[in-house]
Amino acid sequence: MPAFLPYAPLNTPKAFGLGLWIVDGPEIRMDYGPTSIPFPTRMTVARLADGTLWVHSPIAPDKGLLSAIDGLGPVAWLVAPNSLHYWHIADWQAIYPGARTLAVPDLATRAKRPFRIDATLDGKAVLPEELETVFVPGTLVNEAVFFHRPSRTVVLTDLIENFEPQRIRSRLYRGLVRLSGAAHPDGKAPIDLRLTFWPRRSRVRRAVAAILGWDCERVVMAHGLPYERDGAAELRRGLRWAC
């Protein structure tokens, strides 16, 4: 049985803002020391002015999902937005070989599953005009954060996690999520992840200040309940650990 009550329907694009969709995917397990821990998955898709698609943190593809994506437009961009969210990029590259792939810099050497990288998300990559990005440097994890201008949405990966306790089936795991600081309504990066950014805190503060300067209404993250309103306030709250 899955550890989380899913945000159904899965593998189905759900409108989240002007020209923006989220797709909740199947649960995965991530290696964590001698064990593994469950995580729900989510990708974000933007339709650009030229009709092509920008796909952030692609989830495991299946026939129904690919059909729905193709119905939205041709895939032109694939994004590996942090050091942990890249596993299915290779699958999507095989299906959409013409798509341009962007990835955070450390994945060129640290990815456990190789994939082609066309440009690195180090703050200098050329993006579609609808998007801005800020690079947040960590030690074990780097993350590129995006702002989708047409929908006024900030697209995060793990810098904020917002698990709803009532959706976690295990009492033990529910307690661990609360202790980590990643539980709704005060979701943020879990404490172990926050600590990995501490050695580079000056650069992280500057990056977060730039993110908080965006005219944001919505926030979507890879794990947990996204924010459909009051995005600027939720960003200030959820990123206060880095300020």
Coordinates of N, CA and C in Angstrom, one line a residue, residues 48-198:
L48 N 4.6 27.3 -23.8 CA 5.3 28.6 -24.1 C 4.5 29.3 -25.2
A49 N 5.0 30.5 -25.5 CA 4.3 31.3 -26.5 C 4.3 30.7 -27.9
D50 N 5.4 29.9 -28.2 CA 5.4 29.3 -29.5 C 4.7 27.9 -29.6
G51 N 4.0 27.6 -28.5 CA 3.2 26.4 -28.4 C 3.9 25.2 -27.9
T52 N 5.2 25.3 -27.7 CA 6.0 24.1 -27.2 C 5.9 24.0 -25.7
L53 N 6.3 22.9 -25.2 CA 6.2 22.6 -23.7 C 7.6 22.6 -23.0
W54 N 7.5 23.1 -21.8 CA 8.7 23.1 -20.9 C 8.3 22.2 -19.7
V55 N 9.1 21.1 -19.5 CA 8.7 20.0 -18.6 C 9.7 20.0 -17.4
H56 N 9.2 20.3 -16.2 CA 10.1 20.4 -15.1 C 10.0 19.2 -14.2
S57 N 11.1 18.6 -13.9 CA 11.2 17.4 -13.0 C 10.3 16.3 -13.5
P58 N 10.6 15.8 -14.8 CA 9.7 14.7 -15.3 C 9.5 13.5 -14.5
I59 N 8.3 13.0 -14.4 CA 8.0 11.8 -13.6 C 8.1 10.6 -14.6
A60 N 7.9 9.4 -14.0 CA 7.9 8.2 -14.8 C 6.9 8.3 -16.0
P61 N 7.3 8.1 -17.2 CA 6.3 8.2 -18.3 C 5.5 6.9 -18.4
D62 N 4.2 7.1 -18.8 CA 3.5 5.9 -19.3 C 2.6 6.4 -20.5
K63 N 1.9 5.4 -21.1 CA 1.3 5.7 -22.3 C 0.2 6.8 -22.2
G64 N -0.6 6.7 -21.1 CA -1.6 7.7 -20.9 C -1.1 9.1 -20.7
L65 N 0.0 9.2 -19.9 CA 0.6 10.5 -19.6 C 1.1 11.1 -20.9
L66 N 1.9 10.3 -21.6 CA 2.5 10.8 -22.9 C 1.4 11.3 -23.9
S67 N 0.3 10.6 -23.9 CA -0.8 11.0 -24.8 C -1.3 12.3 -24.4
A68 N -1.5 12.5 -23.1 CA -2.0 13.8 -22.5 C -1.0 14.9 -22.8
I69 N 0.3 14.7 -22.6 CA 1.3 15.7 -22.8 C 1.3 16.1 -24.3
D70 N 1.3 15.1 -25.2 CA 1.3 15.4 -26.6 C 0.1 16.2 -27.0
G71 N -1.0 16.0 -26.3 CA -2.2 16.8 -26.6 C -2.1 18.3 -26.2
L72 N -1.1 18.6 -25.3 CA -0.9 20.0 -24.9 C 0.1 20.7 -25.9
G73 N 1.0 19.9 -26.5 CA 1.9 20.5 -27.4 C 3.2 19.7 -27.5
P74 N 4.1 20.0 -28.4 CA 5.4 19.3 -28.5 C 6.3 19.6 -27.4
V75 N 7.0 18.6 -26.8 CA 8.0 18.9 -25.7 C 9.3 19.4 -26.3
A76 N 9.6 20.6 -25.8 CA 10.9 21.2 -26.3 C 11.9 21.4 -25.3
W77 N 11.5 21.3 -24.0 CA 12.5 21.6 -22.9 C 12.2 20.5 -21.8
L78 N 13.3 20.0 -21.3 CA 13.3 19.1 -20.2 C 14.2 19.6 -19.1
V79 N 13.8 19.6 -17.8 CA 14.5 20.3 -16.8 C 14.8 19.3 -15.6
A80 N 16.1 19.2 -15.3 CA 16.5 18.5 -14.0 C 16.8 19.6 -13.0
P81 N 15.9 20.0 -12.2 CA 16.0 21.2 -11.4 C 16.8 21.1 -10.1
N82 N 17.1 19.9 -9.7 CA 18.0 19.9 -8.5 C 18.8 18.6 -8.5
S83 N 19.6 18.4 -7.6 CA 20.6 17.3 -7.6 C 19.9 15.9 -7.4
L84 N 18.6 15.9 -7.0 CA 17.9 14.7 -6.7 C 16.9 14.3 -7.8
H85 N 16.4 15.3 -8.5 CA 15.3 15.2 -9.4 C 15.7 15.1 -10.9
Y86 N 16.2 13.9 -11.3 CA 16.7 13.8 -12.6 C 16.5 12.4 -13.2
W87 N 16.0 11.5 -12.4 CA 16.1 10.1 -12.8 C 15.4 9.7 -14.1
H88 N 14.2 10.4 -14.4 CA 13.5 10.0 -15.6 C 13.8 10.9 -16.8
I89 N 14.8 11.8 -16.6 CA 15.2 12.6 -17.8 C 15.6 11.7 -18.9
A90 N 16.4 10.7 -18.7 CA 16.8 9.8 -19.8 C 15.7 9.2 -20.5
D91 N 14.6 8.8 -19.8 CA 13.4 8.2 -20.4 C 12.8 9.2 -21.4
W92 N 12.6 10.4 -20.9 CA 12.0 11.5 -21.7 C 12.8 11.9 -22.9
Q93 N 14.2 11.9 -22.7 CA 15.0 12.2 -23.8 C 14.9 11.1 -24.9
A94 N 14.7 9.9 -24.5 CA 14.5 8.8 -25.5 C 13.2 9.0 -26.3
I95 N 12.2 9.5 -25.7 CA 10.9 9.7 -26.3 C 10.9 11.0 -27.1
Y96 N 11.6 12.1 -26.6 CA 11.6 13.4 -27.2 C 13.0 13.8 -27.5
P97 N 13.7 13.2 -28.4 CA 15.2 13.4 -28.6 C 15.5 14.8 -29.0
G98 N 14.6 15.6 -29.5 CA 14.9 16.9 -29.9 C 14.7 17.9 -28.8
A99 N 14.2 17.5 -27.6 CA 14.1 18.5 -26.5 C 15.4 18.9 -26.0
R100 N 15.5 20.1 -25.6 CA 16.7 20.7 -25.0 C 16.7 20.4 -23.5
T101 N 17.8 19.9 -22.9 CA 17.8 19.5 -21.5 C 18.6 20.5 -20.7
L102 N 18.0 21.0 -19.6 CA 18.7 21.9 -18.7 C 18.9 21.1 -17.3
A103 N 20.0 21.3 -16.7 CA 20.2 20.6 -15.4 C 21.2 21.4 -14.5
V104 N 21.0 21.2 -13.2 CA 21.9 21.9 -12.3 C 23.3 21.3 -12.5
P105 N 24.3 22.1 -12.2 CA 25.7 21.8 -12.6 C 26.2 20.5 -12.1
D106 N 26.0 20.1 -10.9 CA 26.6 19.0 -10.3 C 26.2 17.6 -10.9
L107 N 25.0 17.7 -11.6 CA 24.6 16.4 -12.2 C 25.4 15.9 -13.4
A108 N 26.3 16.8 -13.9 CA 27.2 16.4 -15.0 C 28.1 15.3 -14.5
T109 N 28.5 15.3 -13.2 CA 29.4 14.4 -12.7 C 28.8 13.4 -11.6
R110 N 27.7 13.8 -11.0 CA 27.1 13.1 -9.9 C 25.9 12.3 -10.2
A111 N 25.3 12.4 -11.3 CA 24.1 11.7 -11.6 C 24.4 10.2 -11.6
K112 N 23.5 9.4 -11.0 CA 23.7 8.0 -10.9 C 23.1 7.3 -12.2
R113 N 22.3 8.0 -12.9 CA 21.8 7.6 -14.2 C 22.2 8.6 -15.2
P114 N 23.1 8.4 -16.1 CA 23.6 9.4 -17.0 C 22.5 9.9 -18.0
F115 N 22.6 11.1 -18.4 CA 21.7 11.7 -19.4 C 22.4 12.8 -20.1
R116 N 21.9 13.2 -21.2 CA 22.5 14.3 -21.9 C 22.2 15.7 -21.3
I117 N 23.1 16.6 -21.1 CA 22.9 17.9 -20.6 C 23.3 18.9 -21.6
D118 N 22.3 19.7 -22.1 CA 22.6 20.7 -23.1 C 23.0 22.0 -22.6
A119 N 22.6 22.4 -21.4 CA 23.0 23.6 -20.7 C 22.8 23.4 -19.2
T120 N 23.7 24.1 -18.4 CA 23.6 24.0 -17.0 C 22.8 25.2 -16.4
L121 N 22.1 24.9 -15.3 CA 21.3 25.9 -14.6 C 22.1 26.6 -13.5
D122 N 23.1 27.4 -14.0 CA 24.0 28.0 -13.0 C 23.7 29.5 -13.0
G123 N 22.5 29.9 -13.4 CA 22.1 31.3 -13.5 C 22.4 32.0 -14.8
K124 N 23.1 31.3 -15.7 CA 23.5 31.9 -17.0 C 22.8 31.2 -18.2
A125 N 22.0 30.2 -17.9 CA 21.4 29.5 -19.1 C 20.4 30.3 -19.7
V126 N 20.3 30.2 -21.1 CA 19.3 30.9 -21.8 C 17.9 30.2 -21.7
L127 N 16.9 30.9 -21.2 CA 15.6 30.3 -21.0 C 14.6 30.8 -21.9
P128 N 13.4 30.2 -22.1 CA 12.3 30.8 -22.8 C 11.9 32.1 -22.1
E129 N 11.4 33.0 -22.8 CA 11.1 34.4 -22.3 C 10.1 34.4 -21.2
E130 N 9.3 33.4 -21.1 CA 8.2 33.3 -20.1 C 8.8 33.0 -18.7
L131 N 10.1 32.6 -18.6 CA 10.6 32.0 -17.4 C 11.9 32.8 -16.9
E132 N 12.0 32.9 -15.6 CA 13.2 33.4 -15.0 C 13.7 32.3 -14.0
T133 N 15.0 32.3 -13.7 CA 15.5 31.3 -12.8 C 16.5 31.9 -11.8
V134 N 16.6 31.4 -10.6 CA 17.6 31.7 -9.6 C 18.3 30.4 -9.2
F135 N 19.6 30.4 -9.2 CA 20.3 29.2 -8.7 C 20.7 29.3 -7.3
V136 N 20.3 28.2 -6.5 CA 20.5 28.2 -5.1 C 21.6 27.1 -4.8
P137 N 22.8 27.5 -4.4 CA 23.9 26.6 -4.3 C 23.9 25.9 -2.9
G138 N 24.0 24.6 -2.9 CA 24.2 23.9 -1.6 C 25.5 23.1 -1.6
T139 N 25.6 22.2 -0.7 CA 26.8 21.4 -0.7 C 26.4 20.0 -1.3
L140 N 25.4 19.3 -0.7 CA 25.0 18.1 -1.3 C 23.9 18.2 -2.3
V141 N 23.2 19.3 -2.2 CA 22.0 19.5 -3.2 C 22.1 20.9 -3.7
N142 N 22.0 21.1 -5.0 CA 21.8 22.4 -5.6 C 20.4 22.4 -6.2
E143 N 19.8 23.6 -6.2 CA 18.5 23.7 -6.8 C 18.3 25.0 -7.7
A144 N 17.7 24.8 -8.8 CA 17.3 26.0 -9.6 C 15.8 26.2 -9.4
V145 N 15.5 27.4 -9.1 CA 14.1 27.8 -8.8 C 13.6 28.7 -10.0
F146 N 12.4 28.5 -10.4 CA 11.9 29.2 -11.6 C 10.7 30.0 -11.3
F147 N 10.5 31.1 -12.1 CA 9.3 31.9 -12.0 C 8.7 31.9 -13.4
H148 N 7.4 31.5 -13.5 CA 6.7 31.4 -14.7 C 5.8 32.7 -14.7
R149 N 6.2 33.7 -15.5 CA 5.6 35.0 -15.5 C 4.1 35.0 -15.9
P150 N 3.7 34.3 -16.9 CA 2.2 34.4 -17.3 C 1.3 34.0 -16.2
S151 N 1.7 33.0 -15.4 CA 0.8 32.5 -14.3 C 1.2 33.1 -12.9
R152 N 2.3 33.8 -12.9 CA 2.9 34.3 -11.6 C 3.1 33.2 -10.6
T153 N 3.7 32.1 -11.1 CA 4.0 30.9 -10.3 C 5.5 30.7 -10.1
V154 N 5.9 30.5 -8.9 CA 7.2 30.0 -8.6 C 7.2 28.5 -8.5
V155 N 8.1 27.9 -9.3 CA 8.2 26.5 -9.4 C 9.5 26.0 -8.6
L156 N 9.2 25.3 -7.5 CA 10.3 24.8 -6.6 C 10.4 23.3 -6.8
T157 N 11.4 22.8 -6.1 CA 11.5 21.3 -6.1 C 11.5 20.9 -4.6
D158 N 12.6 21.0 -3.9 CA 12.7 20.6 -2.5 C 12.9 21.7 -1.5
L159 N 13.1 22.9 -2.0 CA 13.4 24.0 -1.0 C 12.2 24.3 -0.1
I160 N 11.0 23.9 -0.6 CA 9.8 23.9 0.3 C 9.2 22.5 0.0
E161 N 8.9 21.7 1.1 CA 8.1 20.5 1.0 C 6.9 20.8 1.9
N162 N 5.7 20.3 1.5 CA 4.5 20.7 2.3 C 3.5 19.5 2.4
F163 N 4.0 18.5 3.1 CA 3.2 17.3 3.2 C 2.0 17.5 4.2
E164 N 0.8 17.1 3.7 CA -0.4 17.2 4.6 C -0.4 15.9 5.5
P165 N -0.3 16.1 6.8 CA -0.2 15.0 7.7 C -1.4 13.9 7.5
Q166 N -2.6 14.4 7.2 CA -3.7 13.5 7.1 C -3.6 12.6 5.8
R167 N -2.6 12.9 4.9 CA -2.4 12.1 3.8 C -1.3 11.0 4.0
I168 N -0.7 11.1 5.1 CA 0.4 10.1 5.4 C -0.2 9.0 6.2
R169 N -0.1 7.8 5.7 CA -0.8 6.6 6.3 C -0.1 6.1 7.6
S170 N 1.2 6.2 7.6 CA 1.9 5.7 8.8 C 2.1 6.7 9.9
R171 N 1.7 6.3 11.1 CA 1.8 7.3 12.2 C 3.3 7.7 12.5
L172 N 4.2 6.7 12.3 CA 5.6 6.9 12.5 C 6.1 7.9 11.5
Y173 N 5.8 7.7 10.2 CA 6.3 8.6 9.2 C 5.7 10.0 9.3
R174 N 4.4 10.0 9.7 CA 3.7 11.3 10.0 C 4.5 12.1 11.0
G175 N 4.9 11.4 12.1 CA 5.6 12.1 13.1 C 7.0 12.6 12.7
L176 N 7.7 11.8 11.8 CA 9.0 12.2 11.3 C 8.9 13.4 10.4
V177 N 7.8 13.4 9.6 CA 7.7 14.6 8.7 C 7.4 15.8 9.5
R178 N 6.6 15.7 10.6 CA 6.4 16.9 11.4 C 7.7 17.3 12.1
L179 N 8.5 16.4 12.6 CA 9.8 16.7 13.2 C 10.7 17.4 12.2
S180 N 10.7 17.0 11.0 CA 11.6 17.5 10.0 C 11.3 18.9 9.6
G181 N 10.0 19.4 9.9 CA 9.6 20.7 9.5 C 8.9 20.8 8.2
A182 N 8.7 19.7 7.5 CA 8.1 19.7 6.2 C 6.6 19.4 6.1
A183 N 5.9 19.6 7.3 CA 4.5 19.3 7.3 C 3.6 20.6 7.1
H184 N 2.6 20.5 6.4 CA 1.6 21.5 6.2 C 0.9 21.8 7.6
P185 N 0.6 23.0 8.0 CA 0.6 24.2 7.2 C 1.9 25.1 7.3
D186 N 3.0 24.5 7.8 CA 4.2 25.3 7.9 C 5.3 24.5 7.1
G187 N 5.0 24.1 5.9 CA 5.9 23.3 5.1 C 7.1 24.1 4.7
K188 N 8.3 23.4 4.8 CA 9.6 24.0 4.3 C 10.5 22.9 4.0
A189 N 11.7 23.2 3.6 CA 12.7 22.1 3.4 C 12.9 21.3 4.7
P190 N 13.0 20.0 4.7 CA 13.3 19.2 5.9 C 14.6 19.6 6.5
I191 N 14.8 19.5 7.8 CA 15.9 20.0 8.5 C 17.2 19.4 8.0
D192 N 17.3 18.2 7.6 CA 18.5 17.6 7.0 C 19.0 18.3 5.7
L193 N 18.0 18.6 4.9 CA 18.3 19.4 3.7 C 18.7 20.8 4.0
R194 N 18.0 21.4 4.9 CA 18.4 22.8 5.2 C 19.8 22.9 5.7
L195 N 20.3 21.9 6.5 CA 21.6 22.0 7.0 C 22.7 21.9 5.9
T196 N 22.4 21.2 4.8 CA 23.3 21.1 3.7 C 23.6 22.5 3.0
F197 N 22.7 23.4 3.2 CA 22.9 24.8 2.6 C 23.6 25.7 3.5
W198 N 23.7 25.3 4.8 CA 24.3 26.2 5.8 C 25.7 26.7 5.4

